[in-house]
Amino acid sequence: MPIERYDGPREALLGLFALADDSPVQIASYIGLGDVLVARREGVIIGHAQIIATDEPGVLELKSLAVLAGHRGAGIGRELVEATIAFARDQSALSLVVSTATADIGNLRFYQRRGFRMTRIVPDAFRPETGYPDGIMIDGIVLRDQVFFELKLAD
């Protein structure tokens, strides 16, 4: 599956961003940042990965990652992460970080299988004050806490 840099209007990818994040407020705050890679099938964008700079020198963040439901389970997310890692290395990044909800068991497994290691947890990151409605459930678990992962790219 070819993965390529996307230079079009980010609003065209809003549906994918919404698959990755339940907060329109949060999406609006970062959708225009950094670089976006996309996966296409027969010319149609079916997945994306957004990479942004962090406040830490040499550290990039995989801010948003999503694959359309009908295309999941085919390795496209894995390919997008591999392309993101290659992109970060091309930028001479020392590490790549990503965060997800502690309630999202699938994402926890996914990132660890890619070599990412948990580094910290932010309690109560997902609440109305940060743009997330109460009562969101993931895998039968209330959405509350955020976990950060890191992949070292250089020693």
PDB file of C-alpha atoms in Angstrom:
ATOM      1  CA  MET A   1       0.000   0.000   0.000  1.00  0.00           C
ATOM      2  CA  PRO A   2       1.551   3.315  -1.004  1.00  0.00           C
ATOM      3  CA  ILE A   3       1.834   5.883   1.767  1.00  0.00           C
ATOM      4  CA  GLU A   4       2.354   9.469   0.648  1.00  0.00           C
ATOM      5  CA  ARG A   5       2.586  12.949   2.082  1.00  0.00           C
ATOM      6  CA  TYR A   6      -0.690  14.864   1.923  1.00  0.00           C
ATOM      7  CA  ASP A   7      -0.671  18.532   0.932  1.00  0.00           C
ATOM      8  CA  GLY A   8      -4.384  19.082   0.353  1.00  0.00           C
ATOM      9  CA  PRO A   9      -6.912  20.794   2.596  1.00  0.00           C
ATOM     10  CA  ARG A  10      -6.977  19.199   6.037  1.00  0.00           C
ATOM     11  CA  GLU A  11     -10.757  19.664   6.263  1.00  0.00           C
ATOM     12  CA  ALA A  12     -11.063  16.933   3.621  1.00  0.00           C
ATOM     13  CA  LEU A  13      -9.601  14.552   6.227  1.00  0.00           C
ATOM     14  CA  LEU A  14     -11.893  15.643   9.049  1.00  0.00           C
ATOM     15  CA  GLY A  15     -13.771  12.314   9.031  1.00  0.00           C
ATOM     16  CA  LEU A  16     -10.519  10.431   9.657  1.00  0.00           C
ATOM     17  CA  PHE A  17      -9.461  12.845  12.390  1.00  0.00           C
ATOM     18  CA  ALA A  18     -12.863  12.314  14.031  1.00  0.00           C
ATOM     19  CA  LEU A  19     -12.274   8.546  14.032  1.00  0.00           C
ATOM     20  CA  ALA A  20      -9.086   9.127  16.020  1.00  0.00           C
ATOM     21  CA  ASP A  21     -10.362  11.738  18.486  1.00  0.00           C
ATOM     22  CA  ASP A  22     -13.794  12.194  20.119  1.00  0.00           C
ATOM     23  CA  SER A  23     -13.307  15.938  20.696  1.00  0.00           C
ATOM     24  CA  PRO A  24     -14.020  18.391  17.860  1.00  0.00           C
ATOM     25  CA  VAL A  25     -12.471  21.087  20.081  1.00  0.00           C
ATOM     26  CA  GLN A  26      -9.196  19.180  20.310  1.00  0.00           C
ATOM     27  CA  ILE A  27      -9.172  18.304  16.594  1.00  0.00           C
ATOM     28  CA  ALA A  28      -9.640  21.972  15.680  1.00  0.00           C
ATOM     29  CA  SER A  29      -6.613  22.853  17.828  1.00  0.00           C
ATOM     30  CA  TYR A  30      -4.186  20.598  15.922  1.00  0.00           C
ATOM     31  CA  ILE A  31      -5.627  19.611  12.528  1.00  0.00           C
ATOM     32  CA  GLY A  32      -3.537  22.245  10.730  1.00  0.00           C
ATOM     33  CA  LEU A  33      -0.248  21.362  12.408  1.00  0.00           C
ATOM     34  CA  GLY A  34       2.687  19.316  11.174  1.00  0.00           C
ATOM     35  CA  ASP A  35       2.695  16.842   8.324  1.00  0.00           C
ATOM     36  CA  VAL A  36       0.109  14.284   7.266  1.00  0.00           C
ATOM     37  CA  LEU A  37       0.730  10.980   5.546  1.00  0.00           C
ATOM     38  CA  VAL A  38      -2.132   9.157   3.819  1.00  0.00           C
ATOM     39  CA  ALA A  39      -2.848   5.666   2.549  1.00  0.00           C
ATOM     40  CA  ARG A  40      -4.921   5.387  -0.607  1.00  0.00           C
ATOM     41  CA  ARG A  41      -6.753   2.507  -2.182  1.00  0.00           C
ATOM     42  CA  GLU A  42      -7.879   3.034  -5.774  1.00  0.00           C
ATOM     43  CA  GLY A  43      -7.273   6.762  -5.360  1.00  0.00           C
ATOM     44  CA  VAL A  44      -9.423   7.085  -2.242  1.00  0.00           C
ATOM     45  CA  ILE A  45      -7.824   8.092   1.059  1.00  0.00           C
ATOM     46  CA  ILE A  46      -8.514   5.303   3.557  1.00  0.00           C
ATOM     47  CA  GLY A  47      -6.137   6.218   6.369  1.00  0.00           C
ATOM     48  CA  HIS A  48      -3.947   8.974   7.720  1.00  0.00           C
ATOM     49  CA  ALA A  49      -1.148   9.697  10.179  1.00  0.00           C
ATOM     50  CA  GLN A  50      -0.334  13.183  11.449  1.00  0.00           C
ATOM     51  CA  ILE A  51       3.148  13.983  12.761  1.00  0.00           C
ATOM     52  CA  ILE A  52       3.754  17.192  14.718  1.00  0.00           C
ATOM     53  CA  ALA A  53       6.671  18.803  16.516  1.00  0.00           C
ATOM     54  CA  THR A  54       6.720  18.827  20.308  1.00  0.00           C
ATOM     55  CA  ASP A  55       8.246  21.294  22.750  1.00  0.00           C
ATOM     56  CA  GLU A  56      11.131  18.857  23.241  1.00  0.00           C
ATOM     57  CA  PRO A  57      13.996  19.115  20.751  1.00  0.00           C
ATOM     58  CA  GLY A  58      14.345  15.971  18.673  1.00  0.00           C
ATOM     59  CA  VAL A  59      10.944  14.600  19.673  1.00  0.00           C
ATOM     60  CA  LEU A  60       8.065  14.277  17.215  1.00  0.00           C
ATOM     61  CA  GLU A  61       4.528  13.189  18.044  1.00  0.00           C
ATOM     62  CA  LEU A  62       2.227  10.899  16.122  1.00  0.00           C
ATOM     63  CA  LYS A  63      -0.780  13.073  16.913  1.00  0.00           C
ATOM     64  CA  SER A  64      -3.525  11.408  14.899  1.00  0.00           C
ATOM     65  CA  LEU A  65      -3.868   8.004  13.261  1.00  0.00           C
ATOM     66  CA  ALA A  66      -6.961   6.408  11.754  1.00  0.00           C
ATOM     67  CA  VAL A  67      -8.040   3.903   9.116  1.00  0.00           C
ATOM     68  CA  LEU A  68     -11.574   3.740   7.748  1.00  0.00           C
ATOM     69  CA  ALA A  69     -13.581   0.943   9.371  1.00  0.00           C
ATOM     70  CA  GLY A  70     -13.960  -1.134   6.213  1.00  0.00           C
ATOM     71  CA  HIS A  71     -10.194  -1.275   5.743  1.00  0.00           C
ATOM     72  CA  ARG A  72      -9.059  -2.116   9.279  1.00  0.00           C
ATOM     73  CA  GLY A  73      -7.291  -5.364  10.045  1.00  0.00           C
ATOM     74  CA  ALA A  74      -5.392  -5.357   6.757  1.00  0.00           C
ATOM     75  CA  GLY A  75      -2.140  -3.860   8.095  1.00  0.00           C
ATOM     76  CA  ILE A  76      -2.786  -0.315   6.889  1.00  0.00           C
ATOM     77  CA  GLY A  77      -2.423   1.197  10.371  1.00  0.00           C
ATOM     78  CA  ARG A  78       0.839  -0.699  10.814  1.00  0.00           C
ATOM     79  CA  GLU A  79       2.082   0.611   7.449  1.00  0.00           C
ATOM     80  CA  LEU A  80       1.129   4.161   8.403  1.00  0.00           C
ATOM     81  CA  VAL A  81       3.050   3.850  11.676  1.00  0.00           C
ATOM     82  CA  GLU A  82       6.077   2.417   9.856  1.00  0.00           C
ATOM     83  CA  ALA A  83       5.937   5.338   7.399  1.00  0.00           C
ATOM     84  CA  THR A  84       5.657   7.733  10.344  1.00  0.00           C
ATOM     85  CA  ILE A  85       8.720   6.189  11.975  1.00  0.00           C
ATOM     86  CA  ALA A  86      10.648   6.503   8.697  1.00  0.00           C
ATOM     87  CA  PHE A  87       9.499  10.127   8.374  1.00  0.00           C
ATOM     88  CA  ALA A  88      10.659  10.878  11.936  1.00  0.00           C
ATOM     89  CA  ARG A  89      14.050   9.297  11.235  1.00  0.00           C
ATOM     90  CA  ASP A  90      14.360  11.366   8.039  1.00  0.00           C
ATOM     91  CA  GLN A  91      13.788  14.433  10.232  1.00  0.00           C
ATOM     92  CA  SER A  92      16.621  13.238  12.517  1.00  0.00           C
ATOM     93  CA  ALA A  93      14.196  12.826  15.412  1.00  0.00           C
ATOM     94  CA  LEU A  94      15.555  11.112  18.503  1.00  0.00           C
ATOM     95  CA  SER A  95      12.172   9.691  19.470  1.00  0.00           C
ATOM     96  CA  LEU A  96       8.545   9.493  18.448  1.00  0.00           C
ATOM     97  CA  VAL A  97       5.751   9.788  21.015  1.00  0.00           C
ATOM     98  CA  VAL A  98       2.068   8.947  20.786  1.00  0.00           C
ATOM     99  CA  SER A  99      -0.793   9.042  23.260  1.00  0.00           C
ATOM    100  CA  THR A 100      -4.088   7.221  23.540  1.00  0.00           C
ATOM    101  CA  ALA A 101      -6.800   6.481  26.051  1.00  0.00           C
ATOM    102  CA  THR A 102      -5.990   3.942  28.729  1.00  0.00           C
ATOM    103  CA  ALA A 103      -9.453   2.519  28.049  1.00  0.00           C
ATOM    104  CA  ASP A 104      -8.583   1.645  24.444  1.00  0.00           C
ATOM    105  CA  ILE A 105      -7.194  -1.853  24.893  1.00  0.00           C
ATOM    106  CA  GLY A 106      -6.724  -2.317  21.135  1.00  0.00           C
ATOM    107  CA  ASN A 107      -4.564   0.792  20.825  1.00  0.00           C
ATOM    108  CA  LEU A 108      -2.498  -0.162  23.869  1.00  0.00           C
ATOM    109  CA  ARG A 109      -1.705  -3.499  22.242  1.00  0.00           C
ATOM    110  CA  PHE A 110      -1.193  -1.953  18.788  1.00  0.00           C
ATOM    111  CA  TYR A 111       1.460   0.558  19.866  1.00  0.00           C
ATOM    112  CA  GLN A 112       3.330  -1.908  22.070  1.00  0.00           C
ATOM    113  CA  ARG A 113       3.514  -4.341  19.149  1.00  0.00           C
ATOM    114  CA  ARG A 114       5.146  -1.547  17.129  1.00  0.00           C
ATOM    115  CA  GLY A 115       7.871  -1.196  19.802  1.00  0.00           C
ATOM    116  CA  PHE A 116       6.492   1.811  21.700  1.00  0.00           C
ATOM    117  CA  ARG A 117       6.951   1.830  25.496  1.00  0.00           C
ATOM    118  CA  MET A 118       4.614   3.445  28.035  1.00  0.00           C
ATOM    119  CA  THR A 119       6.181   6.492  29.648  1.00  0.00           C
ATOM    120  CA  ARG A 120       3.447   8.277  31.607  1.00  0.00           C
ATOM    121  CA  ILE A 121      -0.247   8.473  32.386  1.00  0.00           C
ATOM    122  CA  VAL A 122      -2.285  11.663  32.604  1.00  0.00           C
ATOM    123  CA  PRO A 123      -5.253  11.061  34.943  1.00  0.00           C
ATOM    124  CA  ASP A 124      -8.602  12.549  33.923  1.00  0.00           C
ATOM    125  CA  ALA A 125      -7.288  13.928  30.616  1.00  0.00           C
ATOM    126  CA  PHE A 126     -10.595  13.238  28.863  1.00  0.00           C
ATOM    127  CA  ARG A 127     -13.275  15.381  30.504  1.00  0.00           C
ATOM    128  CA  PRO A 128     -15.720  18.106  29.428  1.00  0.00           C
ATOM    129  CA  GLU A 129     -13.211  20.856  30.279  1.00  0.00           C
ATOM    130  CA  THR A 130     -10.846  19.410  27.658  1.00  0.00           C
ATOM    131  CA  GLY A 131     -13.579  18.933  25.042  1.00  0.00           C
ATOM    132  CA  TYR A 132     -14.718  15.365  25.743  1.00  0.00           C
ATOM    133  CA  PRO A 133     -18.309  14.646  26.776  1.00  0.00           C
ATOM    134  CA  ASP A 134     -18.986  12.554  29.871  1.00  0.00           C
ATOM    135  CA  GLY A 135     -19.912   8.913  29.497  1.00  0.00           C
ATOM    136  CA  ILE A 136     -17.789   7.866  26.521  1.00  0.00           C
ATOM    137  CA  MET A 137     -17.091   4.146  26.774  1.00  0.00           C
ATOM    138  CA  ILE A 138     -14.318   2.260  24.982  1.00  0.00           C
ATOM    139  CA  ASP A 139     -14.208  -1.520  25.234  1.00  0.00           C
ATOM    140  CA  GLY A 140     -16.637  -1.253  28.173  1.00  0.00           C
ATOM    141  CA  ILE A 141     -14.299   1.109  30.045  1.00  0.00           C
ATOM    142  CA  VAL A 142     -15.071   4.773  30.796  1.00  0.00           C
ATOM    143  CA  LEU A 143     -12.828   7.165  28.864  1.00  0.00           C
ATOM    144  CA  ARG A 144     -10.806   9.003  31.529  1.00  0.00           C
ATOM    145  CA  ASP A 145      -7.033   8.698  31.455  1.00  0.00           C
ATOM    146  CA  GLN A 146      -4.425   9.202  28.751  1.00  0.00           C
ATOM    147  CA  VAL A 147      -1.260   7.152  28.341  1.00  0.00           C
ATOM    148  CA  PHE A 148       1.857   8.305  26.498  1.00  0.00           C
ATOM    149  CA  PHE A 149       4.153   5.953  24.619  1.00  0.00           C
ATOM    150  CA  GLU A 150       7.635   6.579  23.253  1.00  0.00           C
ATOM    151  CA  LEU A 151       9.693   4.895  20.577  1.00  0.00           C
ATOM    152  CA  LYS A 152      13.412   5.689  20.784  1.00  0.00           C
ATOM    153  CA  LEU A 153      14.821   6.265  17.310  1.00  0.00           C
ATOM    154  CA  ALA A 154      18.426   6.907  18.328  1.00  0.00           C
ATOM    155  CA  ASP A 155      20.614   5.867  21.258  1.00  0.00           C
TER     156      ASP A 155
END
